[in-house]
Amino acid sequence: RFDTARLKLFATQQNSSPVRKQCHFNKDVPSTDQYCILGSSQQPKTIVWGDSHGAELGYALSLYTSLYSVTYSSCSPSILYDFPPQPHCKDHNKQVFDFIIHNKNIQNVIITARYDNKAAEELIKYKANLDDQIQILHANGKHIIIMNEIPTPYFNIPQHLAKTKDLNETFTYRPKVFQHFKLPSYTTVVKYED
């Protein structure tokens, strides 16, 4: 029998964005009119562009501001990124990129992805492409915010904490991806832990 605190931890496994089904994509190339506008009814000045790791981030941020949420499973936001299991990823990203460039209301571009599942060579290629994207976005008046890697402990946290005696246990995560890369000074990198 588990106490109330541990039952609450188990319940967090089911937490996800309540708009995930209609706002998160995983096949084909969704049209731009399918991009979700979350938050207030004001015209969004922010877009969250990412893989599935951005779905809950977009929803959480929409509690504070109006934004577009454009996330796609296993599809890191890169106009040159081609992921074989997602044959439409590259086309999707190109469309999102063009949407951002041509939408003069968008001022802030939040880029987020799972980086820890990429091999070192793939990550270097991704970063090189990201640099090019950032330069173009910046030249078009966009402020770029890159979310560093989401802390991933590689085990089920609620189940682990439910079995441990110390509910204040800390976990060790992989090194932060973007601490190893130099990004332009006009780019903001946000860490989840701070």
PDB file of C-alpha atoms in Angstrom:
ATOM      1  CA  ARG A   1       0.000   0.000   0.000  1.00  0.00           C
ATOM      2  CA  PHE A   2       1.339   3.439  -1.008  1.00  0.00           C
ATOM      3  CA  ASP A   3       0.873   6.646   0.955  1.00  0.00           C
ATOM      4  CA  THR A   4      -0.794   9.747  -0.564  1.00  0.00           C
ATOM      5  CA  ALA A   5       2.504  11.386  -1.592  1.00  0.00           C
ATOM      6  CA  ARG A   6       3.577   8.310  -3.520  1.00  0.00           C
ATOM      7  CA  LEU A   7       0.171   7.921  -5.188  1.00  0.00           C
ATOM      8  CA  LYS A   8       0.489  11.532  -6.407  1.00  0.00           C
ATOM      9  CA  LEU A   9       3.894  10.675  -7.880  1.00  0.00           C
ATOM     10  CA  PHE A  10       2.425   7.717  -9.761  1.00  0.00           C
ATOM     11  CA  ALA A  11      -0.351   9.944 -11.122  1.00  0.00           C
ATOM     12  CA  THR A  12       2.162  12.351 -12.710  1.00  0.00           C
ATOM     13  CA  GLN A  13       2.975   9.680 -15.305  1.00  0.00           C
ATOM     14  CA  GLN A  14      -0.297  10.569 -16.990  1.00  0.00           C
ATOM     15  CA  ASN A  15       0.367  14.321 -17.102  1.00  0.00           C
ATOM     16  CA  SER A  16       0.397  15.707 -20.610  1.00  0.00           C
ATOM     17  CA  SER A  17      -0.918  18.707 -22.435  1.00  0.00           C
ATOM     18  CA  PRO A  18      -4.729  18.626 -22.630  1.00  0.00           C
ATOM     19  CA  VAL A  19      -4.421  19.915 -26.218  1.00  0.00           C
ATOM     20  CA  ARG A  20      -1.772  17.418 -27.320  1.00  0.00           C
ATOM     21  CA  LYS A  21      -4.140  15.408 -29.539  1.00  0.00           C
ATOM     22  CA  GLN A  22      -5.149  18.402 -31.636  1.00  0.00           C
ATOM     23  CA  CYS A  23      -1.922  20.446 -31.418  1.00  0.00           C
ATOM     24  CA  HIS A  24       0.842  17.879 -31.805  1.00  0.00           C
ATOM     25  CA  PHE A  25       1.588  16.231 -35.149  1.00  0.00           C
ATOM     26  CA  ASN A  26       3.141  12.890 -36.034  1.00  0.00           C
ATOM     27  CA  LYS A  27       2.397  12.273 -39.712  1.00  0.00           C
ATOM     28  CA  ASP A  28       2.090  14.039 -43.046  1.00  0.00           C
ATOM     29  CA  VAL A  29       2.740  17.776 -43.367  1.00  0.00           C
ATOM     30  CA  PRO A  30       0.065  19.694 -41.484  1.00  0.00           C
ATOM     31  CA  SER A  31      -1.114  22.906 -43.107  1.00  0.00           C
ATOM     32  CA  THR A  32      -0.282  26.150 -41.335  1.00  0.00           C
ATOM     33  CA  ASP A  33      -3.940  26.693 -40.447  1.00  0.00           C
ATOM     34  CA  GLN A  34      -3.646  23.565 -38.278  1.00  0.00           C
ATOM     35  CA  TYR A  35      -0.981  25.219 -36.094  1.00  0.00           C
ATOM     36  CA  CYS A  36      -2.542  25.728 -32.687  1.00  0.00           C
ATOM     37  CA  ILE A  37      -2.880  29.153 -31.170  1.00  0.00           C
ATOM     38  CA  LEU A  38      -2.841  28.686 -27.414  1.00  0.00           C
ATOM     39  CA  GLY A  39      -3.299  31.136 -24.587  1.00  0.00           C
ATOM     40  CA  SER A  40      -5.139  34.422 -24.802  1.00  0.00           C
ATOM     41  CA  SER A  41      -7.048  35.564 -27.861  1.00  0.00           C
ATOM     42  CA  GLN A  42      -4.322  38.071 -28.728  1.00  0.00           C
ATOM     43  CA  GLN A  43      -2.341  37.610 -31.938  1.00  0.00           C
ATOM     44  CA  PRO A  44       0.646  35.414 -30.942  1.00  0.00           C
ATOM     45  CA  LYS A  45       4.120  36.963 -30.918  1.00  0.00           C
ATOM     46  CA  THR A  46       5.740  33.672 -29.900  1.00  0.00           C
ATOM     47  CA  ILE A  47       6.021  30.243 -31.493  1.00  0.00           C
ATOM     48  CA  VAL A  48       7.168  26.997 -29.880  1.00  0.00           C
ATOM     49  CA  TRP A  49       8.782  24.900 -32.625  1.00  0.00           C
ATOM     50  CA  GLY A  50       9.994  21.458 -31.642  1.00  0.00           C
ATOM     51  CA  ASP A  51       9.658  17.731 -31.513  1.00  0.00           C
ATOM     52  CA  SER A  52       7.377  16.035 -28.974  1.00  0.00           C
ATOM     53  CA  HIS A  53       9.410  17.557 -26.132  1.00  0.00           C
ATOM     54  CA  GLY A  54       7.852  20.898 -27.031  1.00  0.00           C
ATOM     55  CA  ALA A  55       4.197  19.843 -26.729  1.00  0.00           C
ATOM     56  CA  GLU A  56       3.888  20.270 -22.973  1.00  0.00           C
ATOM     57  CA  LEU A  57       6.222  23.277 -22.973  1.00  0.00           C
ATOM     58  CA  GLY A  58       3.951  25.078 -25.446  1.00  0.00           C
ATOM     59  CA  TYR A  59       0.888  24.379 -23.346  1.00  0.00           C
ATOM     60  CA  ALA A  60       2.590  25.452 -20.111  1.00  0.00           C
ATOM     61  CA  LEU A  61       3.797  28.733 -21.644  1.00  0.00           C
ATOM     62  CA  SER A  62       0.340  29.407 -23.072  1.00  0.00           C
ATOM     63  CA  LEU A  63      -0.913  29.851 -19.517  1.00  0.00           C
ATOM     64  CA  TYR A  64       1.070  33.127 -19.552  1.00  0.00           C
ATOM     65  CA  THR A  65       1.032  34.307 -23.167  1.00  0.00           C
ATOM     66  CA  SER A  66      -0.568  33.717 -26.522  1.00  0.00           C
ATOM     67  CA  LEU A  67       1.559  31.513 -28.781  1.00  0.00           C
ATOM     68  CA  TYR A  68       1.667  29.136 -31.704  1.00  0.00           C
ATOM     69  CA  SER A  69       2.468  25.551 -30.766  1.00  0.00           C
ATOM     70  CA  VAL A  70       3.975  23.595 -33.669  1.00  0.00           C
ATOM     71  CA  THR A  71       5.428  20.286 -32.494  1.00  0.00           C
ATOM     72  CA  TYR A  72       5.965  17.048 -34.402  1.00  0.00           C
ATOM     73  CA  SER A  73       7.018  13.638 -33.045  1.00  0.00           C
ATOM     74  CA  SER A  74      10.663  12.657 -33.623  1.00  0.00           C
ATOM     75  CA  CYS A  75      11.213  15.735 -35.769  1.00  0.00           C
ATOM     76  CA  SER A  76      13.850  18.109 -34.417  1.00  0.00           C
ATOM     77  CA  PRO A  77      13.317  21.679 -35.653  1.00  0.00           C
ATOM     78  CA  SER A  78      15.833  21.943 -38.461  1.00  0.00           C
ATOM     79  CA  ILE A  79      15.158  22.683 -42.115  1.00  0.00           C
ATOM     80  CA  LEU A  80      17.782  20.153 -43.170  1.00  0.00           C
ATOM     81  CA  TYR A  81      16.928  17.495 -40.608  1.00  0.00           C
ATOM     82  CA  ASP A  82      15.805  14.280 -42.239  1.00  0.00           C
ATOM     83  CA  PHE A  83      14.747  11.489 -39.910  1.00  0.00           C
ATOM     84  CA  PRO A  84      13.923   8.280 -41.836  1.00  0.00           C
ATOM     85  CA  PRO A  85      11.111   7.101 -39.523  1.00  0.00           C
ATOM     86  CA  GLN A  86       9.431  10.482 -40.125  1.00  0.00           C
ATOM     87  CA  PRO A  87       9.486  10.900 -43.906  1.00  0.00           C
ATOM     88  CA  HIS A  88       7.690  14.264 -43.788  1.00  0.00           C
ATOM     89  CA  CYS A  89       9.894  15.850 -41.129  1.00  0.00           C
ATOM     90  CA  LYS A  90      12.057  17.889 -43.485  1.00  0.00           C
ATOM     91  CA  ASP A  91       9.050  19.226 -45.429  1.00  0.00           C
ATOM     92  CA  HIS A  92       7.230  20.027 -42.202  1.00  0.00           C
ATOM     93  CA  ASN A  93      10.221  21.952 -40.837  1.00  0.00           C
ATOM     94  CA  LYS A  94      10.680  23.892 -44.062  1.00  0.00           C
ATOM     95  CA  GLN A  95       7.025  24.923 -43.928  1.00  0.00           C
ATOM     96  CA  VAL A  96       7.285  25.980 -40.265  1.00  0.00           C
ATOM     97  CA  PHE A  97      10.447  27.960 -41.017  1.00  0.00           C
ATOM     98  CA  ASP A  98       8.749  29.789 -43.912  1.00  0.00           C
ATOM     99  CA  PHE A  99       5.711  30.436 -41.719  1.00  0.00           C
ATOM    100  CA  ILE A 100       7.921  32.041 -39.062  1.00  0.00           C
ATOM    101  CA  ILE A 101       9.822  34.169 -41.577  1.00  0.00           C
ATOM    102  CA  HIS A 102       6.660  35.448 -43.284  1.00  0.00           C
ATOM    103  CA  ASN A 103       4.613  36.013 -40.131  1.00  0.00           C
ATOM    104  CA  LYS A 104       5.614  39.534 -39.099  1.00  0.00           C
ATOM    105  CA  ASN A 105       3.769  39.214 -35.772  1.00  0.00           C
ATOM    106  CA  ILE A 106       6.079  36.443 -34.548  1.00  0.00           C
ATOM    107  CA  GLN A 107       8.898  38.008 -32.569  1.00  0.00           C
ATOM    108  CA  ASN A 108      10.037  35.096 -30.380  1.00  0.00           C
ATOM    109  CA  VAL A 109      10.985  31.648 -31.658  1.00  0.00           C
ATOM    110  CA  ILE A 110      11.378  28.980 -28.979  1.00  0.00           C
ATOM    111  CA  ILE A 111      13.254  25.959 -30.323  1.00  0.00           C
ATOM    112  CA  THR A 112      13.158  22.747 -28.332  1.00  0.00           C
ATOM    113  CA  ALA A 113      14.007  19.122 -29.022  1.00  0.00           C
ATOM    114  CA  ARG A 114      15.338  15.952 -27.556  1.00  0.00           C
ATOM    115  CA  TYR A 115      19.054  16.104 -28.225  1.00  0.00           C
ATOM    116  CA  ASP A 116      20.293  13.203 -26.105  1.00  0.00           C
ATOM    117  CA  ASN A 117      19.111  10.606 -28.606  1.00  0.00           C
ATOM    118  CA  LYS A 118      21.400  11.865 -31.368  1.00  0.00           C
ATOM    119  CA  ALA A 119      24.829  10.435 -32.099  1.00  0.00           C
ATOM    120  CA  ALA A 120      27.724  12.907 -31.779  1.00  0.00           C
ATOM    121  CA  GLU A 121      28.155  13.282 -35.562  1.00  0.00           C
ATOM    122  CA  GLU A 122      24.429  13.844 -36.058  1.00  0.00           C
ATOM    123  CA  LEU A 123      24.369  16.415 -33.260  1.00  0.00           C
ATOM    124  CA  ILE A 124      27.255  18.350 -34.874  1.00  0.00           C
ATOM    125  CA  LYS A 125      25.369  18.430 -38.208  1.00  0.00           C
ATOM    126  CA  TYR A 126      22.174  19.476 -36.436  1.00  0.00           C
ATOM    127  CA  LYS A 127      24.019  22.277 -34.643  1.00  0.00           C
ATOM    128  CA  ALA A 128      25.592  23.552 -37.895  1.00  0.00           C
ATOM    129  CA  ASN A 129      22.163  23.718 -39.505  1.00  0.00           C
ATOM    130  CA  LEU A 130      20.734  25.346 -36.400  1.00  0.00           C
ATOM    131  CA  ASP A 131      23.377  28.091 -36.659  1.00  0.00           C
ATOM    132  CA  ASP A 132      22.278  28.852 -40.218  1.00  0.00           C
ATOM    133  CA  GLN A 133      18.617  28.926 -39.188  1.00  0.00           C
ATOM    134  CA  ILE A 134      19.337  31.205 -36.247  1.00  0.00           C
ATOM    135  CA  GLN A 135      21.179  33.679 -38.483  1.00  0.00           C
ATOM    136  CA  ILE A 136      18.302  33.821 -40.969  1.00  0.00           C
ATOM    137  CA  LEU A 137      15.687  34.142 -38.230  1.00  0.00           C
ATOM    138  CA  HIS A 138      17.702  36.879 -36.530  1.00  0.00           C
ATOM    139  CA  ALA A 139      18.157  38.744 -39.824  1.00  0.00           C
ATOM    140  CA  ASN A 140      14.364  38.696 -40.115  1.00  0.00           C
ATOM    141  CA  GLY A 141      13.908  40.323 -36.716  1.00  0.00           C
ATOM    142  CA  LYS A 142      13.210  37.236 -34.638  1.00  0.00           C
ATOM    143  CA  HIS A 143      14.505  36.644 -31.106  1.00  0.00           C
ATOM    144  CA  ILE A 144      15.624  33.040 -30.754  1.00  0.00           C
ATOM    145  CA  ILE A 145      15.298  31.106 -27.512  1.00  0.00           C
ATOM    146  CA  ILE A 146      16.792  27.622 -27.427  1.00  0.00           C
ATOM    147  CA  MET A 147      15.655  25.303 -24.700  1.00  0.00           C
ATOM    148  CA  ASN A 148      18.599  23.217 -23.578  1.00  0.00           C
ATOM    149  CA  GLU A 149      18.155  19.527 -23.187  1.00  0.00           C
ATOM    150  CA  ILE A 150      15.243  18.410 -21.065  1.00  0.00           C
ATOM    151  CA  PRO A 151      16.650  16.558 -18.050  1.00  0.00           C
ATOM    152  CA  THR A 152      16.287  12.869 -18.794  1.00  0.00           C
ATOM    153  CA  PRO A 153      17.288  10.451 -16.018  1.00  0.00           C
ATOM    154  CA  TYR A 154      16.653   7.316 -18.167  1.00  0.00           C
ATOM    155  CA  PHE A 155      14.294   5.684 -15.743  1.00  0.00           C
ATOM    156  CA  ASN A 156      10.720   6.234 -14.593  1.00  0.00           C
ATOM    157  CA  ILE A 157      10.956   8.958 -11.934  1.00  0.00           C
ATOM    158  CA  PRO A 158       7.488   8.501 -10.354  1.00  0.00           C
ATOM    159  CA  GLN A 159       7.976   4.728  -9.996  1.00  0.00           C
ATOM    160  CA  HIS A 160      11.500   5.200  -8.633  1.00  0.00           C
ATOM    161  CA  LEU A 161      10.404   7.812  -6.100  1.00  0.00           C
ATOM    162  CA  ALA A 162       7.439   5.710  -5.058  1.00  0.00           C
ATOM    163  CA  LYS A 163       9.863   2.935  -4.093  1.00  0.00           C
ATOM    164  CA  THR A 164      12.503   5.071  -2.392  1.00  0.00           C
ATOM    165  CA  LYS A 165      12.537   6.294   1.184  1.00  0.00           C
ATOM    166  CA  ASP A 166      13.924   9.741   0.254  1.00  0.00           C
ATOM    167  CA  LEU A 167      11.371  11.808  -1.712  1.00  0.00           C
ATOM    168  CA  ASN A 168      13.946  14.628  -1.981  1.00  0.00           C
ATOM    169  CA  GLU A 169      16.411  12.517  -3.921  1.00  0.00           C
ATOM    170  CA  THR A 170      18.366  14.275  -6.676  1.00  0.00           C
ATOM    171  CA  PHE A 171      19.260  12.767 -10.030  1.00  0.00           C
ATOM    172  CA  THR A 172      22.261  13.090 -12.282  1.00  0.00           C
ATOM    173  CA  TYR A 173      21.577  14.075 -15.868  1.00  0.00           C
ATOM    174  CA  ARG A 174      23.709  14.059 -18.980  1.00  0.00           C
ATOM    175  CA  PRO A 175      25.798  17.159 -19.643  1.00  0.00           C
ATOM    176  CA  LYS A 176      23.958  20.036 -21.236  1.00  0.00           C
ATOM    177  CA  VAL A 177      24.183  19.940 -25.016  1.00  0.00           C
ATOM    178  CA  PHE A 178      24.558  23.626 -25.693  1.00  0.00           C
ATOM    179  CA  GLN A 179      27.300  24.210 -23.133  1.00  0.00           C
ATOM    180  CA  HIS A 180      29.575  22.479 -25.655  1.00  0.00           C
ATOM    181  CA  PHE A 181      28.595  24.699 -28.574  1.00  0.00           C
ATOM    182  CA  LYS A 182      29.083  28.397 -29.123  1.00  0.00           C
ATOM    183  CA  LEU A 183      25.881  30.144 -30.140  1.00  0.00           C
ATOM    184  CA  PRO A 184      25.494  33.709 -31.424  1.00  0.00           C
ATOM    185  CA  SER A 185      25.228  36.348 -28.692  1.00  0.00           C
ATOM    186  CA  TYR A 186      21.700  37.258 -29.812  1.00  0.00           C
ATOM    187  CA  THR A 187      20.499  33.729 -28.956  1.00  0.00           C
ATOM    188  CA  THR A 188      19.139  32.922 -25.507  1.00  0.00           C
ATOM    189  CA  VAL A 189      19.705  29.425 -24.118  1.00  0.00           C
ATOM    190  CA  VAL A 190      17.373  28.412 -21.307  1.00  0.00           C
ATOM    191  CA  LYS A 191      18.168  25.557 -18.921  1.00  0.00           C
ATOM    192  CA  TYR A 192      15.311  23.666 -17.291  1.00  0.00           C
ATOM    193  CA  GLU A 193      17.020  23.253 -13.942  1.00  0.00           C
ATOM    194  CA  ASP A 194      17.604  26.928 -13.160  1.00  0.00           C
TER     195      ASP A 194
END
